[in-house]
GROMACS .gro file of N, CA and C in nm:
model
  369
    1ILE      N    1  16.355  14.943   8.021
    1ILE     CA    2  16.331  14.880   8.150
    1ILE      C    3  16.467  14.865   8.218
    2GLU      N    4  16.478  14.919   8.336
    2GLU     CA    5  16.606  14.925   8.408
    2GLU      C    6  16.627  14.807   8.503
    3ASN      N    7  16.520  14.755   8.558
    3ASN     CA    8  16.531  14.651   8.660
    3ASN      C    9  16.579  14.520   8.595
    4PRO      N   10  16.689  14.460   8.645
    4PRO     CA   11  16.741  14.337   8.584
    4PRO      C   12  16.650  14.216   8.608
    5ILE      N   13  16.575  14.215   8.718
    5ILE     CA   14  16.485  14.102   8.745
    5ILE      C   15  16.372  14.100   8.643
    6ILE      N   16  16.319  14.219   8.613
    6ILE     CA   17  16.212  14.227   8.513
    6ILE      C   18  16.265  14.186   8.377
    7LYS      N   19  16.387  14.229   8.345
    7LYS     CA   20  16.447  14.190   8.217
    7LYS      C   21  16.462  14.039   8.209
    8MET      N   22  16.507  13.978   8.320
    8MET     CA   23  16.527  13.834   8.321
    8MET      C   24  16.393  13.761   8.304
    9CYS      N   25  16.288  13.807   8.373
    9CYS     CA   26  16.156  13.745   8.359
    9CYS      C   27  16.105  13.758   8.216
   10MET      N   28  16.122  13.876   8.157
   10MET     CA   29  16.078  13.896   8.019
   10MET      C   30  16.154  13.804   7.925
   11PHE      N   31  16.286  13.790   7.949
   11PHE     CA   32  16.366  13.702   7.865
   11PHE      C   33  16.319  13.557   7.878
   12LYS      N   34  16.286  13.513   8.003
   12LYS     CA   35  16.240  13.376   8.023
   12LYS      C   36  16.108  13.352   7.949
   13TYR      N   37  16.014  13.447   7.960
   13TYR     CA   38  15.886  13.431   7.890
   13TYR      C   39  15.904  13.433   7.739
   14PHE      N   40  15.991  13.521   7.691
   14PHE     CA   41  16.017  13.527   7.547
   14PHE      C   42  16.079  13.396   7.499
   15PHE      N   43  16.173  13.343   7.576
   15PHE     CA   44  16.238  13.218   7.540
   15PHE      C   45  16.138  13.102   7.540
   16ALA      N   46  16.049  13.095   7.642
   16ALA     CA   47  15.949  12.989   7.648
   16ALA      C   48  15.853  12.999   7.530
   17PHE      N   49  15.813  13.120   7.495
   17PHE     CA   50  15.725  13.139   7.380
   17PHE      C   51  15.794  13.095   7.251
   18PHE      N   52  15.921  13.129   7.238
   18PHE     CA   53  15.998  13.092   7.120
   18PHE      C   54  16.010  12.940   7.108
   19VAL      N   55  16.037  12.872   7.218
   19VAL     CA   56  16.048  12.725   7.217
   19VAL      C   57  15.913  12.663   7.181
   20LEU      N   58  15.804  12.716   7.236
   20LEU     CA   59  15.671  12.666   7.204
   20LEU      C   60  15.641  12.684   7.056
   21LEU      N   61  15.675  12.800   7.004
   21LEU     CA   62  15.652  12.827   6.862
   21LEU      C   63  15.733  12.732   6.774
   22LEU      N   64  15.857  12.708   6.809
   22LEU     CA   65  15.940  12.615   6.732
   22LEU      C   66  15.884  12.472   6.737
   23SER      N   67  15.838  12.429   6.855
   23SER     CA   68  15.785  12.293   6.864
   23SER      C   69  15.656  12.278   6.783
   24LEU      N   70  15.571  12.381   6.784
   24LEU     CA   71  15.449  12.374   6.702
   24LEU      C   72  15.482  12.371   6.554
   25MET      N   73  15.580  12.449   6.513
   25MET     CA   74  15.619  12.449   6.371
   25MET      C   75  15.676  12.313   6.331
   26LYS      N   76  15.757  12.254   6.420
   26LYS     CA   77  15.816  12.124   6.390
   26LYS      C   78  15.707  12.017   6.379
   27ARG      N   79  15.609  12.023   6.469
   27ARG     CA   80  15.500  11.926   6.466
   27ARG      C   81  15.419  11.942   6.337
   28TYR      N   82  15.393  12.065   6.298
   28TYR     CA   83  15.316  12.088   6.175
   28TYR      C   84  15.392  12.033   6.055
   29ARG      N   85  15.522  12.055   6.051
   29ARG     CA   86  15.602  12.005   5.938
   29ARG      C   87  15.601  11.852   5.935
   30SER      N   88  15.609  11.787   6.051
   30SER     CA   89  15.612  11.641   6.053
   30SER      C   90  15.477  11.584   6.007
   31ILE      N   91  15.367  11.646   6.048
   31ILE     CA   92  15.235  11.601   6.003
   31ILE      C   93  15.222  11.621   5.853
   32LYS      N   94  15.269  11.735   5.806
   32LYS     CA   95  15.261  11.764   5.663
   32LYS      C   96  15.345  11.663   5.585
   33TYR      N   97  15.462  11.626   5.638
   33TYR     CA   98  15.549  11.531   5.570
   33TYR      C   99  15.484  11.393   5.566
   34ILE      N  100  15.423  11.352   5.677
   34ILE     CA  101  15.358  11.221   5.682
   34ILE      C  102  15.242  11.217   5.583
   35ARG      N  103  15.164  11.324   5.579
   35ARG     CA  104  15.054  11.329   5.483
   35ARG      C  105  15.106  11.328   5.340
   36GLY      N  106  15.219  11.391   5.318
   36GLY     CA  107  15.276  11.397   5.184
   36GLY      C  108  15.330  11.264   5.137
   37MET      N  109  15.361  11.173   5.230
   37MET     CA  110  15.418  11.044   5.191
   37MET      C  111  15.314  10.952   5.128
   38VAL      N  112  15.188  10.966   5.165
   38VAL     CA  113  15.084  10.879   5.111
   38VAL      C  114  15.046  10.928   4.973
   39PRO      N  115  15.056  10.844   4.872
   39PRO     CA  116  15.018  10.891   4.739
   39PRO      C  117  14.869  10.923   4.733
   40LYS      N  118  14.837  11.033   4.671
   40LYS     CA  119  14.698  11.079   4.671
   40LYS      C  120  14.609  10.993   4.582
   41GLU      N  121  14.664  10.934   4.478
   41GLU     CA  122  14.580  10.856   4.388
   41GLU      C  123  14.545  10.720   4.446
   42ARG      N  124  14.626  10.667   4.538
   42ARG     CA  125  14.599  10.536   4.599
   42ARG      C  126  14.627  10.542   4.749
   43PRO      N  127  14.536  10.596   4.826
   43PRO     CA  128  14.563  10.608   4.970
   43PRO      C  129  14.555  10.476   5.046
   44PHE      N  130  14.495  10.371   4.988
   44PHE     CA  131  14.478  10.244   5.058
   44PHE      C  132  14.565  10.135   4.995
   45VAL      N  133  14.688  10.169   4.962
   45VAL     CA  134  14.777  10.074   4.897
   45VAL      C  135  14.803   9.955   4.989
   46PHE      N  136  14.827   9.982   5.116
   46PHE     CA  137  14.855   9.874   5.211
   46PHE      C  138  14.738   9.777   5.219
   47LEU      N  139  14.618   9.829   5.230
   47LEU     CA  140  14.499   9.744   5.238
   47LEU      C  141  14.480   9.664   5.110
   48GLU      N  142  14.502   9.729   4.998
   48GLU     CA  143  14.487   9.658   4.870
   48GLU      C  144  14.588   9.545   4.858
   49SER      N  145  14.711   9.570   4.902
   49SER     CA  146  14.812   9.465   4.891
   49SER      C  147  14.779   9.348   4.984
   50LYS      N  148  14.728   9.378   5.105
   50LYS     CA  149  14.691   9.269   5.196
   50LYS      C  150  14.572   9.190   5.142
   51LEU      N  151  14.476   9.258   5.082
   51LEU     CA  152  14.363   9.187   5.022
   51LEU      C  153  14.409   9.099   4.907
   52ALA      N  154  14.506   9.149   4.830
   52ALA     CA  155  14.558   9.069   4.719
   52ALA      C  156  14.632   8.946   4.771
   53GLU      N  157  14.707   8.963   4.881
   53GLU     CA  158  14.779   8.849   4.939
   53GLU      C  159  14.681   8.744   4.990
   54LEU      N  160  14.572   8.787   5.048
   54LEU     CA  161  14.474   8.693   5.101
   54LEU      C  162  14.378   8.642   4.994
   55GLU      N  163  14.395   8.690   4.872
   55GLU     CA  164  14.313   8.654   4.757
   55GLU      C  165  14.165   8.683   4.782
   56ILE      N  166  14.141   8.800   4.837
   56ILE     CA  167  14.004   8.847   4.859
   56ILE      C  168  13.974   8.950   4.753
   57THR      N  169  13.867   8.929   4.682
   57THR     CA  170  13.829   9.027   4.581
   57THR      C  171  13.691   9.079   4.613
   58ASP      N  172  13.671   9.205   4.589
   58ASP     CA  173  13.541   9.267   4.611
   58ASP      C  174  13.465   9.269   4.480
   59PRO      N  175  13.338   9.231   4.483
   59PRO     CA  176  13.259   9.242   4.360
   59PRO      C  177  13.237   9.390   4.328
   60PRO      N  178  13.213   9.421   4.205
   60PRO     CA  179  13.190   9.562   4.171
   60PRO      C  180  13.064   9.612   4.240
   61TYR      N  181  13.074   9.730   4.294
   61TYR     CA  182  12.961   9.790   4.366
   61TYR      C  183  12.875   9.864   4.265
   62THR      N  184  12.752   9.821   4.254
   62THR     CA  185  12.665   9.879   4.152
   62THR      C  186  12.549   9.951   4.218
   63VAL      N  187  12.469  10.014   4.135
   63VAL     CA  188  12.349  10.081   4.184
   63VAL      C  189  12.253   9.979   4.243
   64PHE      N  190  12.251   9.859   4.185
   64PHE     CA  191  12.165   9.754   4.238
   64PHE      C  192  12.204   9.719   4.381
   65ASN      N  193  12.336   9.708   4.407
   65ASN     CA  194  12.382   9.680   4.543
   65ASN      C  195  12.336   9.789   4.639
   66PHE      N  196  12.350   9.914   4.596
   66PHE     CA  197  12.311  10.026   4.681
   66PHE      C  198  12.161  10.023   4.708
   67ALA      N  199  12.082   9.998   4.602
   67ALA     CA  200  11.937   9.994   4.619
   67ALA      C  201  11.897   9.880   4.712
   68THR      N  202  11.963   9.766   4.699
   68THR     CA  203  11.933   9.652   4.786
   68THR      C  204  11.965   9.685   4.931
   69GLU      N  205  12.082   9.748   4.953
   69GLU     CA  206  12.118   9.785   5.090
   69GLU      C  207  12.021   9.886   5.147
   70ALA      N  208  11.981   9.983   5.065
   70ALA     CA  209  11.886  10.085   5.111
   70ALA      C  210  11.752  10.021   5.146
   71ALA      N  211  11.705   9.928   5.062
   71ALA     CA  212  11.578   9.860   5.090
   71ALA      C  213  11.589   9.776   5.217
   72ASN      N  214  11.702   9.707   5.234
   72ASN     CA  215  11.722   9.628   5.355
   72ASN      C  216  11.723   9.716   5.478
   73THR      N  217  11.786   9.831   5.468
   73THR     CA  218  11.789   9.924   5.581
   73THR      C  219  11.650   9.973   5.615
   74VAL      N  220  11.572  10.006   5.513
   74VAL     CA  221  11.435  10.051   5.536
   74VAL      C  222  11.353   9.939   5.601
   75ASP      N  223  11.370   9.816   5.554
   75ASP     CA  224  11.298   9.702   5.614
   75ASP      C  225  11.335   9.684   5.760
   76VAL      N  226  11.463   9.695   5.790
   76VAL     CA  227  11.508   9.679   5.929
   76VAL      C  228  11.447   9.788   6.016
   77ILE      N  229  11.448   9.911   5.967
   77ILE     CA  230  11.391  10.022   6.043
   77ILE      C  231  11.242  10.002   6.065
   78GLU      N  232  11.171   9.959   5.960
   78GLU     CA  233  11.027   9.934   5.975
   78GLU      C  234  11.000   9.823   6.075
   79ASP      N  235  11.080   9.717   6.071
   79ASP     CA  236  11.062   9.607   6.167
   79ASP      C  237  11.083   9.655   6.311
   80GLU      N  238  11.187   9.736   6.330
   80GLU     CA  239  11.214   9.788   6.465
   80GLU      C  240  11.100   9.877   6.512
   81LEU      N  241  11.049   9.961   6.422
   81LEU     CA  242  10.937  10.048   6.460
   81LEU      C  243  10.812   9.967   6.495
   82LYS      N  244  10.787   9.859   6.418
   82LYS     CA  245  10.672   9.773   6.449
   82LYS      C  246  10.689   9.706   6.585
   83LYS      N  247  10.811   9.659   6.613
   83LYS     CA  248  10.837   9.596   6.743
   83LYS      C  249  10.812   9.694   6.857
   84LYS      N  250  10.863   9.816   6.839
   84LYS     CA  251  10.844   9.916   6.944
   84LYS      C  252  10.697   9.953   6.960
   85ASP      N  253  10.626   9.963   6.847
   85ASP     CA  254  10.484   9.995   6.853
   85ASP      C  255  10.406   9.884   6.924
   86ASN      N  256  10.436   9.759   6.889
   86ASN     CA  257  10.369   9.646   6.955
   86ASN      C  258  10.399   9.642   7.104
   87LYS      N  259  10.524   9.668   7.138
   87LYS     CA  260  10.563   9.669   7.279
   87LYS      C  261  10.490   9.780   7.354
   88ALA      N  262  10.480   9.898   7.292
   88ALA     CA  263  10.410  10.010   7.355
   88ALA      C  264  10.261   9.979   7.372
   89MET      N  265  10.201   9.915   7.271
   89MET     CA  266  10.059   9.881   7.281
   89MET      C  267  10.035   9.776   7.390
   90ARG      N  268  10.124   9.677   7.400
   90ARG     CA  269  10.111   9.577   7.507
   90ARG      C  270  10.120   9.643   7.644
   91ARG      N  271  10.216   9.733   7.657
   91ARG     CA  272  10.235   9.803   7.785
   91ARG      C  273  10.112   9.889   7.817
   92PHE      N  274  10.060   9.957   7.715
   92PHE     CA  275   9.942  10.041   7.734
   92PHE      C  276   9.823   9.957   7.779
   93LYS      N  277   9.801   9.842   7.712
   93LYS     CA  278   9.689   9.755   7.749
   93LYS      C  279   9.706   9.701   7.890
   94HIS      N  280   9.830   9.665   7.925
   94HIS     CA  281   9.857   9.615   8.059
   94HIS      C  282   9.829   9.723   8.163
   95ASP      N  283   9.878   9.845   8.138
   95ASP     CA  284   9.853   9.956   8.230
   95ASP      C  285   9.704   9.985   8.241
   96LEU      N  286   9.634   9.980   8.129
   96LEU     CA  287   9.490  10.006   8.130
   96LEU      C  288   9.415   9.902   8.213
   97SER      N  289   9.453   9.775   8.197
   97SER     CA  290   9.386   9.670   8.276
   97SER      C  291   9.418   9.687   8.425
   98GLU      N  292   9.541   9.725   8.458
   98GLU     CA  293   9.575   9.750   8.599
   98GLU      C  294   9.492   9.864   8.656
   99LYS      N  295   9.476   9.970   8.577
   99LYS     CA  296   9.396  10.084   8.624
   99LYS      C  297   9.250  10.045   8.641
  100LYS      N  298   9.198   9.963   8.551
  100LYS     CA  299   9.059   9.916   8.565
  100LYS      C  300   9.043   9.835   8.693
  101GLU      N  301   9.139   9.747   8.721
  101GLU     CA  302   9.132   9.666   8.843
  101GLU      C  303   9.138   9.754   8.967
  102ARG      N  304   9.228   9.853   8.967
  102ARG     CA  305   9.239   9.941   9.083
  102ARG      C  306   9.112  10.022   9.105
  103THR      N  307   9.056  10.075   8.994
  103THR     CA  308   8.932  10.153   9.009
  103THR      C  309   8.817  10.064   9.056
  104ALA      N  310   8.812   9.941   9.007
  104ALA     CA  311   8.707   9.848   9.053
  104ALA      C  312   8.723   9.820   9.202
  105ASP      N  313   8.847   9.798   9.247
  105ASP     CA  314   8.871   9.774   9.390
  105ASP      C  315   8.832   9.896   9.473
  106ILE      N  316   8.867  10.014   9.426
  106ILE     CA  317   8.831  10.137   9.499
  106ILE      C  318   8.680  10.153   9.507
  107LEU      N  319   8.611  10.128   9.395
  107LEU     CA  320   8.465  10.139   9.396
  107LEU      C  321   8.400  10.038   9.489
  108VAL      N  322   8.452   9.915   9.491
  108VAL     CA  323   8.397   9.812   9.580
  108VAL      C  324   8.414   9.854   9.725
  109THR      N  325   8.533   9.898   9.761
  109THR     CA  326   8.555   9.940   9.901
  109THR      C  327   8.471  10.063   9.934
  110LEU      N  328   8.456  10.155   9.840
  110LEU     CA  329   8.374  10.274   9.864
  110LEU      C  330   8.228  10.237   9.886
  111LEU      N  331   8.177  10.146   9.803
  111LEU     CA  332   8.038  10.104   9.819
  111LEU      C  333   8.017  10.027   9.950
  112LYS      N  334   8.112   9.941   9.987
  112LYS     CA  335   8.102   9.869  10.114
  112LYS      C  336   8.099   9.966  10.231
  113ASP      N  337   8.191  10.065  10.227
  113ASP     CA  338   8.195  10.164  10.334
  113ASP      C  339   8.066  10.245  10.340
  114ALA      N  340   8.010  10.279  10.222
  114ALA     CA  341   7.885  10.355  10.219
  114ALA      C  342   7.771  10.272  10.276
  115LEU      N  343   7.764  10.143  10.241
  115LEU     CA  344   7.659  10.056  10.296
  115LEU      C  345   7.672  10.043  10.447
  116GLN      N  346   7.795  10.025  10.494
  116GLN     CA  347   7.817  10.015  10.639
  116GLN      C  348   7.777  10.144  10.708
  117PHE      N  349   7.807  10.258  10.647
  117PHE     CA  350   7.774  10.388  10.706
  117PHE      C  351   7.623  10.404  10.718
  118PHE      N  352   7.552  10.374  10.609
  118PHE     CA  353   7.407  10.392  10.612
  118PHE      C  354   7.338  10.287  10.701
  119ASP      N  355   7.392  10.164  10.706
  119ASP     CA  356   7.338  10.064  10.797
  119ASP      C  357   7.358  10.107  10.941
  120TYR      N  358   7.470  10.168  10.972
  120TYR     CA  359   7.498  10.214  11.107
  120TYR      C  360   7.401  10.326  11.147
  121GLU      N  361   7.367  10.416  11.050
  121GLU     CA  362   7.275  10.526  11.080
  121GLU      C  363   7.133  10.474  11.103
  122ARG      N  364   7.090  10.371  11.035
  122ARG     CA  365   6.955  10.315  11.051
  122ARG      C  366   6.938  10.251  11.188
  123SER      N  367   7.043  10.189  11.233
  123SER     CA  368   7.028  10.118  11.359
  123SER      C  369   7.060  10.203  11.479
   0.00000   0.00000   0.00000
């Protein structure tokens, strides 16, 4: 390439790409270093030390605890479903009664209009 402007533009793009590549590599190394600092066998050392300072101890988590939590979750879900079902049934009954009232009103007005029409024809 003979043109110096094109060479300069190519050099600028190459330099920008090189700087971007270096910054990405540096960021990857810093993340890798931070991850490497946490011991793999005890990742929650800070939390454990704070719990020890506050004298908070967790009871051992057993299968019974898990089964109890699962049963409680199922009970909560069933209660919510019952509430929603009851709410839907109340709404359905309310809508049904409103529709019955509207149809009764329409029939009453229709019958009144029919009686008036036939009375008008007789006279």
